[in-house]
PDB file of C-alpha atoms and ligand atoms in Angstrom:
ATOM      1  CA  MET A 112      13.298  30.072  22.428  1.00  0.00           C
ATOM      2  CA  PRO A 113      11.763  32.061  25.104  1.00  0.00           C
ATOM      3  CA  ALA A 114       7.814  32.043  26.435  1.00  0.00           C
ATOM      4  CA  ARG A 115       6.473  34.718  24.511  1.00  0.00           C
ATOM      5  CA  ARG A 116       5.732  37.466  27.104  1.00  0.00           C
ATOM      6  CA  THR A 117       3.557  40.528  26.488  1.00  0.00           C
ATOM      7  CA  ILE A 118       2.326  43.203  28.707  1.00  0.00           C
ATOM      8  CA  GLY A 119      -0.756  44.135  29.630  1.00  0.00           C
ATOM      9  CA  VAL A 120      -2.236  47.838  30.529  1.00  0.00           C
ATOM     10  CA  ASP A 121      -5.828  48.571  32.181  1.00  0.00           C
ATOM     11  CA  LEU A 122      -5.906  52.129  31.998  1.00  0.00           C
ATOM     12  CA  GLY A 123      -8.706  53.366  34.742  1.00  0.00           C
ATOM     13  CA  GLY A 124     -10.264  56.790  35.367  1.00  0.00           C
ATOM     14  CA  THR A 125      -7.842  56.838  38.712  1.00  0.00           C
ATOM     15  CA  LYS A 126      -5.447  54.561  38.077  1.00  0.00           C
ATOM     16  CA  LEU A 127      -3.364  52.591  35.704  1.00  0.00           C
ATOM     17  CA  LEU A 128      -1.858  48.883  36.541  1.00  0.00           C
ATOM     18  CA  ALA A 129       0.707  47.044  33.840  1.00  0.00           C
ATOM     19  CA  GLY A 130       2.032  43.990  33.766  1.00  0.00           C
ATOM     20  CA  ALA A 131       4.283  41.772  31.960  1.00  0.00           C
ATOM     21  CA  VAL A 132       2.147  38.685  31.440  1.00  0.00           C
ATOM     22  CA  ASP A 133       3.518  35.059  30.125  1.00  0.00           C
ATOM     23  CA  GLN A 134       1.334  32.415  27.683  1.00  0.00           C
ATOM     24  CA  ARG A 135      -0.310  31.155  29.801  1.00  0.00           C
ATOM     25  CA  LEU A 136      -1.328  33.915  31.890  1.00  0.00           C
ATOM     26  CA  GLY A 137       0.923  34.575  34.714  1.00  0.00           C
ATOM     27  CA  VAL A 138       1.578  38.193  35.801  1.00  0.00           C
ATOM     28  CA  HIS A 139       5.335  38.763  36.432  1.00  0.00           C
ATOM     29  CA  HIS A 140       6.535  42.248  36.610  1.00  0.00           C
ATOM     30  CA  ARG A 141       3.973  44.754  37.723  1.00  0.00           C
ATOM     31  CA  VAL A 142       3.745  48.817  37.572  1.00  0.00           C
ATOM     32  CA  GLN A 143       0.934  50.696  39.123  1.00  0.00           C
ATOM     33  CA  ARG A 144       0.263  54.761  38.336  1.00  0.00           C
ATOM     34  CA  THR A 145      -2.156  57.163  39.538  1.00  0.00           C
ATOM     35  CA  VAL A 146      -3.564  59.058  36.946  1.00  0.00           C
ATOM     36  CA  THR A 147      -6.476  61.033  38.899  1.00  0.00           C
ATOM     37  CA  GLY A 148      -7.961  63.948  36.667  1.00  0.00           C
ATOM     38  CA  LEU A 149      -4.909  63.795  34.547  1.00  0.00           C
ATOM     39  CA  ARG A 150      -5.410  65.063  30.873  1.00  0.00           C
ATOM     40  CA  GLN A 151      -4.179  63.230  27.984  1.00  0.00           C
ATOM     41  CA  ARG A 152      -0.907  64.594  26.968  1.00  0.00           C
ATOM     42  CA  ALA A 153       0.014  63.029  30.274  1.00  0.00           C
ATOM     43  CA  LEU A 154      -1.844  61.041  30.741  1.00  0.00           C
ATOM     44  CA  LEU A 155      -0.068  58.467  27.720  1.00  0.00           C
ATOM     45  CA  ASP A 156       2.805  59.868  29.132  1.00  0.00           C
ATOM     46  CA  VAL A 157       2.089  58.152  31.587  1.00  0.00           C
ATOM     47  CA  ALA A 158       1.343  55.127  30.180  1.00  0.00           C
ATOM     48  CA  VAL A 159       4.265  55.153  28.211  1.00  0.00           C
ATOM     49  CA  ASP A 160       6.335  55.382  31.001  1.00  0.00           C
ATOM     50  CA  ALA A 161       4.670  52.292  33.061  1.00  0.00           C
ATOM     51  CA  VAL A 162       4.261  50.230  29.639  1.00  0.00           C
ATOM     52  CA  ASN A 163       8.851  50.922  29.307  1.00  0.00           C
ATOM     53  CA  GLU A 164       9.527  50.172  33.675  1.00  0.00           C
ATOM     54  CA  ALA A 165       6.765  46.451  32.997  1.00  0.00           C
ATOM     55  CA  ARG A 166       9.191  46.008  30.174  1.00  0.00           C
ATOM     56  CA  GLU A 167      12.773  46.418  30.981  1.00  0.00           C
ATOM     57  CA  SER A 168      11.761  44.369  34.679  1.00  0.00           C
ATOM     58  CA  ALA A 169      10.637  41.288  31.911  1.00  0.00           C
ATOM     59  CA  GLY A 170      14.276  42.412  30.383  1.00  0.00           C
ATOM     60  CA  GLY A 171      12.790  44.027  27.125  1.00  0.00           C
ATOM     61  CA  ASP A 172      11.743  40.743  25.644  1.00  0.00           C
ATOM     62  CA  VAL A 173       7.897  41.311  24.936  1.00  0.00           C
ATOM     63  CA  ALA A 174       6.001  40.961  22.057  1.00  0.00           C
ATOM     64  CA  ALA A 175       3.321  42.752  22.298  1.00  0.00           C
ATOM     65  CA  VAL A 176       1.234  45.809  24.860  1.00  0.00           C
ATOM     66  CA  GLY A 177      -2.641  45.727  25.293  1.00  0.00           C
ATOM     67  CA  PHE A 178      -4.961  48.160  26.608  1.00  0.00           C
ATOM     68  CA  GLY A 179      -8.590  47.560  28.224  1.00  0.00           C
ATOM     69  CA  ILE A 180      -9.533  51.289  28.827  1.00  0.00           C
ATOM     70  CA  PRO A 181     -13.017  52.526  29.925  1.00  0.00           C
ATOM     71  CA  CYS A 182     -14.681  53.574  27.143  1.00  0.00           C
ATOM     72  CA  LEU A 183     -16.173  52.648  23.578  1.00  0.00           C
ATOM     73  CA  ILE A 184     -14.529  51.277  20.762  1.00  0.00           C
ATOM     74  CA  ASP A 185     -15.305  51.854  16.788  1.00  0.00           C
ATOM     75  CA  ARG A 186     -13.720  48.757  15.626  1.00  0.00           C
ATOM     76  CA  ARG A 187     -13.435  49.998  12.462  1.00  0.00           C
ATOM     77  CA  ASN A 188     -11.177  52.935  13.210  1.00  0.00           C
ATOM     78  CA  GLY A 189      -9.796  51.190  15.944  1.00  0.00           C
ATOM     79  CA  LYS A 190     -10.571  54.302  17.779  1.00  0.00           C
ATOM     80  CA  ALA A 191     -11.895  55.386  21.450  1.00  0.00           C
ATOM     81  CA  VAL A 192     -15.818  56.373  21.079  1.00  0.00           C
ATOM     82  CA  VAL A 193     -16.921  58.049  24.684  1.00  0.00           C
ATOM     83  CA  GLY A 194     -14.947  58.151  27.630  1.00  0.00           C
ATOM     84  CA  VAL A 195     -16.045  57.645  30.950  1.00  0.00           C
ATOM     85  CA  HIS A 196     -14.070  59.599  33.614  1.00  0.00           C
ATOM     86  CA  THR A 197     -10.728  58.804  31.305  1.00  0.00           C
ATOM     87  CA  PRO A 198      -9.640  61.397  28.553  1.00  0.00           C
ATOM     88  CA  LEU A 199      -9.577  59.113  26.137  1.00  0.00           C
ATOM     89  CA  ALA A 200     -12.085  60.030  23.709  1.00  0.00           C
ATOM     90  CA  ASP A 201     -11.587  60.368  19.607  1.00  0.00           C
ATOM     91  CA  ILE A 202      -7.874  58.933  19.621  1.00  0.00           C
ATOM     92  CA  ALA A 203      -6.648  55.545  18.133  1.00  0.00           C
ATOM     93  CA  LEU A 204      -5.172  54.818  20.659  1.00  0.00           C
ATOM     94  CA  ALA A 205      -3.650  51.392  19.268  1.00  0.00           C
ATOM     95  CA  ASP A 206      -2.086  53.691  16.346  1.00  0.00           C
ATOM     96  CA  VAL A 207      -0.743  56.309  18.736  1.00  0.00           C
ATOM     97  CA  MET A 208       0.785  54.446  21.578  1.00  0.00           C
ATOM     98  CA  ALA A 209       2.250  52.129  19.163  1.00  0.00           C
ATOM     99  CA  GLU A 210       4.458  54.621  17.470  1.00  0.00           C
ATOM    100  CA  ARG A 211       6.200  55.520  21.345  1.00  0.00           C
ATOM    101  CA  LEU A 212       6.156  51.877  22.368  1.00  0.00           C
ATOM    102  CA  GLY A 213       7.686  50.631  19.264  1.00  0.00           C
ATOM    103  CA  LEU A 214       4.944  47.595  19.463  1.00  0.00           C
ATOM    104  CA  PRO A 215       2.706  46.454  17.886  1.00  0.00           C
ATOM    105  CA  VAL A 216      -0.404  47.655  20.593  1.00  0.00           C
ATOM    106  CA  PHE A 217      -4.072  46.397  20.770  1.00  0.00           C
ATOM    107  CA  VAL A 218      -7.136  47.961  22.708  1.00  0.00           C
ATOM    108  CA  ASP A 219     -10.692  47.016  23.695  1.00  0.00           C
ATOM    109  CA  ASN A 220     -13.107  47.932  26.514  1.00  0.00           C
ATOM    110  CA  ASP A 221     -12.152  46.764  30.064  1.00  0.00           C
ATOM    111  CA  GLY A 222     -15.210  45.177  30.620  1.00  0.00           C
ATOM    112  CA  ASN A 223     -14.206  43.114  27.667  1.00  0.00           C
ATOM    113  CA  ALA A 224     -10.184  43.171  28.727  1.00  0.00           C
ATOM    114  CA  SER A 225     -11.975  41.044  32.295  1.00  0.00           C
ATOM    115  CA  ALA A 226     -14.743  39.219  30.528  1.00  0.00           C
ATOM    116  CA  LEU A 227     -11.725  37.922  27.929  1.00  0.00           C
ATOM    117  CA  ALA A 228      -8.888  37.152  31.858  1.00  0.00           C
ATOM    118  CA  GLU A 229     -11.827  34.617  33.401  1.00  0.00           C
ATOM    119  CA  HIS A 230     -12.634  33.133  30.270  1.00  0.00           C
ATOM    120  CA  ARG A 231      -9.103  31.710  29.322  1.00  0.00           C
ATOM    121  CA  ALA A 232      -8.076  31.018  32.961  1.00  0.00           C
ATOM    122  CA  GLY A 233     -10.345  32.100  35.733  1.00  0.00           C
ATOM    123  CA  ALA A 234     -14.043  31.699  36.595  1.00  0.00           C
ATOM    124  CA  ALA A 235     -14.879  30.889  33.158  1.00  0.00           C
ATOM    125  CA  ARG A 236     -12.553  28.846  31.574  1.00  0.00           C
ATOM    126  CA  GLY A 237     -13.742  25.824  29.520  1.00  0.00           C
ATOM    127  CA  ALA A 238     -16.836  28.170  29.351  1.00  0.00           C
ATOM    128  CA  ALA A 239     -19.100  28.461  25.769  1.00  0.00           C
ATOM    129  CA  ASP A 240     -21.369  30.328  27.155  1.00  0.00           C
ATOM    130  CA  ALA A 241     -20.647  33.047  29.561  1.00  0.00           C
ATOM    131  CA  ILE A 242     -21.095  36.739  31.169  1.00  0.00           C
ATOM    132  CA  VAL A 243     -18.906  38.271  33.325  1.00  0.00           C
ATOM    133  CA  LEU A 244     -19.976  40.955  35.030  1.00  0.00           C
ATOM    134  CA  THR A 245     -17.836  43.621  37.228  1.00  0.00           C
ATOM    135  CA  LEU A 246     -18.990  45.859  39.947  1.00  0.00           C
ATOM    136  CA  GLY A 247     -17.723  49.496  40.830  1.00  0.00           C
ATOM    137  CA  THR A 248     -18.315  52.812  39.907  1.00  0.00           C
ATOM    138  CA  GLY A 249     -20.822  51.000  37.857  1.00  0.00           C
ATOM    139  CA  ILE A 250     -21.171  47.451  35.864  1.00  0.00           C
ATOM    140  CA  GLY A 251     -18.692  46.300  33.304  1.00  0.00           C
ATOM    141  CA  ALA A 252     -19.448  43.792  31.657  1.00  0.00           C
ATOM    142  CA  GLY A 253     -18.409  41.329  28.848  1.00  0.00           C
ATOM    143  CA  LEU A 254     -19.945  38.445  27.066  1.00  0.00           C
ATOM    144  CA  ILE A 255     -18.313  35.467  26.098  1.00  0.00           C
ATOM    145  CA  LEU A 256     -20.974  33.397  23.792  1.00  0.00           C
ATOM    146  CA  GLY A 257     -20.205  30.370  21.668  1.00  0.00           C
ATOM    147  CA  GLY A 258     -16.863  30.061  23.488  1.00  0.00           C
ATOM    148  CA  ARG A 259     -15.957  33.254  21.537  1.00  0.00           C
ATOM    149  CA  LEU A 260     -15.981  36.856  22.878  1.00  0.00           C
ATOM    150  CA  TYR A 261     -19.254  38.853  21.848  1.00  0.00           C
ATOM    151  CA  ARG A 262     -18.626  42.374  20.608  1.00  0.00           C
ATOM    152  CA  GLY A 263     -21.087  42.636  18.329  1.00  0.00           C
ATOM    153  CA  ALA A 264     -22.077  44.450  14.761  1.00  0.00           C
ATOM    154  CA  ARG A 265     -19.809  48.200  16.715  1.00  0.00           C
ATOM    155  CA  GLY A 266     -17.643  46.641  19.038  1.00  0.00           C
ATOM    156  CA  ALA A 267     -20.199  48.186  21.888  1.00  0.00           C
ATOM    157  CA  ALA A 268     -21.762  44.597  23.040  1.00  0.00           C
ATOM    158  CA  GLY A 269     -21.925  43.628  26.561  1.00  0.00           C
ATOM    159  CA  GLU A 270     -22.957  47.660  27.494  1.00  0.00           C
ATOM    160  CA  LEU A 271     -24.932  45.555  30.490  1.00  0.00           C
ATOM    161  CA  GLY A 272     -24.657  48.231  32.993  1.00  0.00           C
ATOM    162  CA  HIS A 273     -26.719  50.367  30.622  1.00  0.00           C
ATOM    163  CA  MET A 274     -29.764  47.392  30.781  1.00  0.00           C
ATOM    164  CA  VAL A 275     -32.663  49.247  31.972  1.00  0.00           C
ATOM    165  CA  ILE A 276     -33.869  48.279  35.524  1.00  0.00           C
ATOM    166  CA  ASP A 277     -36.921  51.156  35.656  1.00  0.00           C
ATOM    167  CA  PHE A 278     -38.174  53.110  32.653  1.00  0.00           C
ATOM    168  CA  ASP A 279     -38.527  55.944  35.355  1.00  0.00           C
ATOM    169  CA  GLY A 280     -35.726  56.141  36.856  1.00  0.00           C
ATOM    170  CA  PRO A 281     -33.222  59.269  37.716  1.00  0.00           C
ATOM    171  CA  ALA A 282     -31.341  60.126  35.529  1.00  0.00           C
ATOM    172  CA  CYS A 283     -27.854  57.260  34.493  1.00  0.00           C
ATOM    173  CA  GLN A 284     -23.739  58.777  34.479  1.00  0.00           C
ATOM    174  CA  ASP A 285     -21.388  59.811  33.222  1.00  0.00           C
ATOM    175  CA  ASN A 286     -22.369  59.954  28.990  1.00  0.00           C
ATOM    176  CA  CYS A 287     -25.539  57.366  28.874  1.00  0.00           C
ATOM    177  CA  PRO A 288     -28.267  59.648  28.248  1.00  0.00           C
ATOM    178  CA  ASN A 289     -30.514  56.191  29.613  1.00  0.00           C
ATOM    179  CA  HIS A 290     -32.481  56.554  32.591  1.00  0.00           C
ATOM    180  CA  GLY A 291     -32.643  53.649  35.243  1.00  0.00           C
ATOM    181  CA  CYS A 292     -29.799  51.673  34.103  1.00  0.00           C
ATOM    182  CA  ALA A 293     -28.736  48.488  36.220  1.00  0.00           C
ATOM    183  CA  GLU A 294     -25.507  50.033  37.177  1.00  0.00           C
ATOM    184  CA  ILE A 295     -27.819  53.234  39.046  1.00  0.00           C
ATOM    185  CA  TYR A 296     -29.405  50.139  41.405  1.00  0.00           C
ATOM    186  CA  ALA A 297     -26.120  47.173  41.883  1.00  0.00           C
ATOM    187  CA  SER A 298     -23.110  48.503  41.394  1.00  0.00           C
ATOM    188  CA  GLY A 299     -20.428  48.838  44.381  1.00  0.00           C
ATOM    189  CA  THR A 300     -21.544  52.783  43.781  1.00  0.00           C
ATOM    190  CA  ALA A 301     -24.457  51.786  44.889  1.00  0.00           C
ATOM    191  CA  LEU A 302     -23.797  49.899  47.654  1.00  0.00           C
ATOM    192  CA  ALA A 303     -22.469  52.705  49.120  1.00  0.00           C
ATOM    193  CA  ARG A 304     -25.535  54.738  48.748  1.00  0.00           C
ATOM    194  CA  GLU A 305     -27.633  52.264  50.327  1.00  0.00           C
ATOM    195  CA  ALA A 306     -25.523  51.780  52.779  1.00  0.00           C
ATOM    196  CA  ARG A 307     -25.336  55.418  53.673  1.00  0.00           C
ATOM    197  CA  ALA A 308     -29.215  55.439  53.662  1.00  0.00           C
ATOM    198  CA  LEU A 309     -29.773  52.305  55.958  1.00  0.00           C
ATOM    199  CA  ALA A 310     -26.509  53.652  58.225  1.00  0.00           C
ATOM    200  CA  GLU A 311     -29.176  57.229  59.315  1.00  0.00           C
ATOM    201  CA  ARG A 312     -32.172  54.663  59.570  1.00  0.00           C
ATOM    202  CA  ARG A 313     -30.366  52.669  62.133  1.00  0.00           C
ATOM    203  CA  PRO A 314     -28.565  54.744  64.462  1.00  0.00           C
ATOM    204  CA  GLY A 315     -27.954  51.479  66.836  1.00  0.00           C
ATOM    205  CA  SER A 316     -26.171  49.639  63.593  1.00  0.00           C
ATOM    206  CA  GLY A 317     -22.502  49.340  62.802  1.00  0.00           C
ATOM    207  CA  LEU A 318     -22.751  51.368  59.857  1.00  0.00           C
ATOM    208  CA  ALA A 319     -24.560  54.742  61.419  1.00  0.00           C
ATOM    209  CA  ARG A 320     -21.268  54.482  64.222  1.00  0.00           C
ATOM    210  CA  ALA A 321     -18.668  53.994  60.952  1.00  0.00           C
ATOM    211  CA  LEU A 322     -20.459  57.382  59.597  1.00  0.00           C
ATOM    212  CA  ARG A 323     -20.115  59.260  62.857  1.00  0.00           C
ATOM    213  CA  GLU A 324     -16.653  58.218  63.039  1.00  0.00           C
ATOM    214  CA  ASP A 325     -16.682  60.244  59.653  1.00  0.00           C
ATOM    215  CA  ARG A 326     -15.410  56.548  57.770  1.00  0.00           C
ATOM    216  CA  GLN A 327     -16.129  56.541  54.300  1.00  0.00           C
ATOM    217  CA  LEU A 328     -18.753  54.126  54.095  1.00  0.00           C
ATOM    218  CA  ALA A 329     -17.970  52.751  50.873  1.00  0.00           C
ATOM    219  CA  GLY A 330     -17.877  49.412  49.562  1.00  0.00           C
ATOM    220  CA  PRO A 331     -14.512  47.569  51.071  1.00  0.00           C
ATOM    221  CA  LEU A 332     -15.860  49.443  54.996  1.00  0.00           C
ATOM    222  CA  VAL A 333     -19.885  47.668  54.050  1.00  0.00           C
ATOM    223  CA  THR A 334     -18.495  44.408  53.231  1.00  0.00           C
ATOM    224  CA  GLU A 335     -16.504  43.973  55.830  1.00  0.00           C
ATOM    225  CA  LEU A 336     -19.032  45.150  58.348  1.00  0.00           C
ATOM    226  CA  ALA A 337     -21.419  42.675  56.971  1.00  0.00           C
ATOM    227  CA  HIS A 338     -18.542  40.030  57.850  1.00  0.00           C
ATOM    228  CA  ASP A 339     -19.217  41.453  61.283  1.00  0.00           C
ATOM    229  CA  GLY A 340     -22.095  40.334  61.439  1.00  0.00           C
ATOM    230  CA  ASP A 341     -23.594  43.880  61.311  1.00  0.00           C
ATOM    231  CA  ALA A 342     -27.397  43.040  60.472  1.00  0.00           C
ATOM    232  CA  ALA A 343     -27.425  46.761  58.541  1.00  0.00           C
ATOM    233  CA  ALA A 344     -24.186  46.018  56.336  1.00  0.00           C
ATOM    234  CA  ILE A 345     -25.635  42.445  55.509  1.00  0.00           C
ATOM    235  CA  GLU A 346     -29.244  44.182  54.512  1.00  0.00           C
ATOM    236  CA  ALA A 347     -27.337  47.153  52.036  1.00  0.00           C
ATOM    237  CA  VAL A 348     -24.848  43.718  50.657  1.00  0.00           C
ATOM    238  CA  GLN A 349     -28.186  41.623  50.549  1.00  0.00           C
ATOM    239  CA  LEU A 350     -30.170  44.411  48.336  1.00  0.00           C
ATOM    240  CA  ILE A 351     -28.103  44.729  46.058  1.00  0.00           C
ATOM    241  CA  GLY A 352     -27.628  40.742  45.661  1.00  0.00           C
ATOM    242  CA  GLU A 353     -31.277  41.500  45.255  1.00  0.00           C
ATOM    243  CA  ARG A 354     -30.931  43.663  42.025  1.00  0.00           C
ATOM    244  CA  LEU A 355     -27.759  42.013  40.741  1.00  0.00           C
ATOM    245  CA  GLY A 356     -29.878  38.359  40.630  1.00  0.00           C
ATOM    246  CA  ILE A 357     -33.066  40.671  38.831  1.00  0.00           C
ATOM    247  CA  VAL A 358     -29.781  41.971  36.045  1.00  0.00           C
ATOM    248  CA  ILE A 359     -29.067  38.063  35.764  1.00  0.00           C
ATOM    249  CA  ALA A 360     -33.004  36.840  35.523  1.00  0.00           C
ATOM    250  CA  ASN A 361     -32.724  40.292  32.255  1.00  0.00           C
ATOM    251  CA  LEU A 362     -29.518  38.131  31.213  1.00  0.00           C
ATOM    252  CA  ALA A 363     -30.447  34.547  31.482  1.00  0.00           C
ATOM    253  CA  ASN A 364     -33.598  35.434  29.562  1.00  0.00           C
ATOM    254  CA  ILE A 365     -31.696  37.059  26.726  1.00  0.00           C
ATOM    255  CA  PHE A 366     -28.523  34.561  26.941  1.00  0.00           C
ATOM    256  CA  ASN A 367     -29.328  31.884  28.271  1.00  0.00           C
ATOM    257  CA  PRO A 368     -25.602  31.222  29.680  1.00  0.00           C
ATOM    258  CA  GLU A 369     -24.407  28.319  31.186  1.00  0.00           C
ATOM    259  CA  LEU A 370     -22.286  31.195  34.087  1.00  0.00           C
ATOM    260  CA  VAL A 371     -22.662  34.692  35.030  1.00  0.00           C
ATOM    261  CA  VAL A 372     -19.263  35.289  36.995  1.00  0.00           C
ATOM    262  CA  VAL A 373     -19.219  38.945  39.122  1.00  0.00           C
ATOM    263  CA  GLY A 374     -16.514  40.312  40.412  1.00  0.00           C
ATOM    264  CA  GLY A 375     -15.177  43.828  40.866  1.00  0.00           C
ATOM    265  CA  GLY A 376     -15.082  45.224  44.412  1.00  0.00           C
ATOM    266  CA  VAL A 377     -18.665  44.389  45.885  1.00  0.00           C
ATOM    267  CA  ILE A 378     -17.752  40.207  45.903  1.00  0.00           C
ATOM    268  CA  ALA A 379     -16.088  40.455  48.886  1.00  0.00           C
ATOM    269  CA  ALA A 380     -18.746  40.224  49.757  1.00  0.00           C
ATOM    270  CA  GLY A 381     -19.227  36.212  48.398  1.00  0.00           C
ATOM    271  CA  GLU A 382     -21.945  34.776  49.458  1.00  0.00           C
ATOM    272  CA  LEU A 383     -23.678  38.004  51.584  1.00  0.00           C
ATOM    273  CA  LEU A 384     -23.438  39.179  47.611  1.00  0.00           C
ATOM    274  CA  LEU A 385     -24.754  35.998  45.491  1.00  0.00           C
ATOM    275  CA  ALA A 386     -26.744  33.660  47.907  1.00  0.00           C
ATOM    276  CA  PRO A 387     -29.424  36.407  47.614  1.00  0.00           C
ATOM    277  CA  ALA A 388     -29.048  36.897  43.536  1.00  0.00           C
ATOM    278  CA  ARG A 389     -29.122  32.781  42.822  1.00  0.00           C
ATOM    279  CA  ALA A 390     -32.520  33.410  45.048  1.00  0.00           C
ATOM    280  CA  VAL A 391     -33.854  36.257  43.517  1.00  0.00           C
ATOM    281  CA  LEU A 392     -33.043  34.743  39.789  1.00  0.00           C
ATOM    282  CA  ALA A 393     -34.787  31.208  40.861  1.00  0.00           C
ATOM    283  CA  GLU A 394     -38.154  33.801  41.928  1.00  0.00           C
ATOM    284  CA  ARG A 395     -37.713  35.475  38.624  1.00  0.00           C
ATOM    285  CA  THR A 396     -36.924  33.001  36.361  1.00  0.00           C
ATOM    286  CA  LEU A 397     -38.179  29.961  34.464  1.00  0.00           C
ATOM    287  CA  PRO A 398     -36.384  26.599  36.056  1.00  0.00           C
ATOM    288  CA  PHE A 399     -35.493  25.974  32.502  1.00  0.00           C
ATOM    289  CA  LEU A 400     -33.472  28.874  32.743  1.00  0.00           C
ATOM    290  CA  HIS A 401     -32.016  29.314  35.552  1.00  0.00           C
ATOM    291  CA  GLU A 402     -31.241  25.346  37.135  1.00  0.00           C
ATOM    292  CA  ASN A 403     -28.164  24.950  35.051  1.00  0.00           C
ATOM    293  CA  LEU A 404     -26.896  28.528  35.909  1.00  0.00           C
ATOM    294  CA  GLN A 405     -23.853  29.508  37.974  1.00  0.00           C
ATOM    295  CA  ILE A 406     -23.142  32.650  39.426  1.00  0.00           C
ATOM    296  CA  VAL A 407     -19.312  32.637  41.160  1.00  0.00           C
ATOM    297  CA  PRO A 408     -16.997  35.000  42.272  1.00  0.00           C
ATOM    298  CA  ALA A 409     -14.432  36.103  39.585  1.00  0.00           C
ATOM    299  CA  ARG A 410     -11.067  34.840  39.522  1.00  0.00           C
ATOM    300  CA  PHE A 411      -8.413  37.640  39.212  1.00  0.00           C
ATOM    301  CA  GLY A 412     -10.023  40.381  40.967  1.00  0.00           C
ATOM    302  CA  VAL A 413      -7.758  44.160  40.742  1.00  0.00           C
ATOM    303  CA  GLU A 414      -5.982  42.527  37.873  1.00  0.00           C
ATOM    304  CA  ALA A 415      -8.699  41.850  35.892  1.00  0.00           C
ATOM    305  CA  GLY A 416      -8.763  44.184  32.869  1.00  0.00           C
ATOM    306  CA  MET A 417      -4.771  44.035  33.108  1.00  0.00           C
ATOM    307  CA  VAL A 418      -4.405  40.058  32.275  1.00  0.00           C
ATOM    308  CA  GLY A 419      -7.157  40.394  29.813  1.00  0.00           C
ATOM    309  CA  ALA A 420      -5.373  42.664  28.101  1.00  0.00           C
ATOM    310  CA  ALA A 421      -1.817  41.176  27.826  1.00  0.00           C
ATOM    311  CA  ALA A 422      -4.597  37.677  26.681  1.00  0.00           C
ATOM    312  CA  LEU A 423      -5.879  41.049  24.372  1.00  0.00           C
ATOM    313  CA  ALA A 424      -2.103  41.414  22.693  1.00  0.00           C
ATOM    314  CA  LEU A 425      -1.200  37.564  22.547  1.00  0.00           C
ATOM    315  CA  ASP A 426      -4.431  37.005  20.235  1.00  0.00           C
ATOM    316  CA  GLY A 427      -3.740  40.286  17.850  1.00  0.00           C
ATOM    317  CA  LEU A 428      -0.334  38.423  17.714  1.00  0.00           C
ATOM    318  CA  GLU A 429      -1.183  34.947  16.371  1.00  0.00           C
ATOM    319  CA  GLY A 430      -4.123  37.321  14.554  1.00  0.00           C
ATOM    320  CA  ILE A 431      -7.606  35.512  16.543  1.00  0.00           C
ATOM    321  CA  GLU A 432     -10.271  38.020  16.892  1.00  0.00           C
ATOM    322  CA  ARG A 433     -11.719  36.881  19.946  1.00  0.00           C
TER     323      ARG A 433
HETATM  324 ZN1   ZN B 164     -26.553  54.249  31.956  1.00  0.00          ZN
END
């Protein structure tokens, strides 16, 4: 019998990434689509088309499909409840896609999917208690507790980006009614914002030069300038790293994890980001909580959500609730 394959789909607000994945989570065929601004019907058509392309590339031998989407999922009825930058709220995506694809379909939050990938075959492999943070537009997250993905009472656990860092802080984005959430301070968006502010204060810096040249001061350029040694860019990354350390200090107090995995575009900064996070964690928590706590980069990068969605489908086939 050939090895069983599943298709994982990371369906974000701007792009869709699908791949045929084997049981050891090796990716064999990749399909990418831009989905910016699509309405629900068009988005579903693109998803069906992408899955079929990946399925054909894999020789048709596919057992199930998993989707990771930027929504809260109601575990009781499989409906996406609140969508961030995606028009998928209020449909039972698994049922709709299963009917259109003729395959079993499983759906979860993208933060959970990424955590599953890192736990099954990435930086958190073998860890019993680990937290996976993805710093992008916001902060995606997933909790591995007692060796399993922890989903909470209704499936909405692990929204760690909405932990309050400053109760008087600015309003959060999208549908979050809260103020001063962690993702306002320690995401890829926050890095871009702090870099712009520093560029204006330091006219002689590489950041300021890039701004004058009309280059986009987003995460990739800021981390590149930081690696090149630009002091202002290093300062911007360090600031985000220190705030990440505060987030992790809170998580250490609540969950006592052995490992925190950091992914998303910002992790391209590597130790420039993680060293300040570790320093702040050590300052702000008891030694008993931080001395065995490791903070490491994610393994899967941009494919974490897609690989995790495929793992979700494998688990679903086996009837495993993780
Ligand atoms: Zn929030």
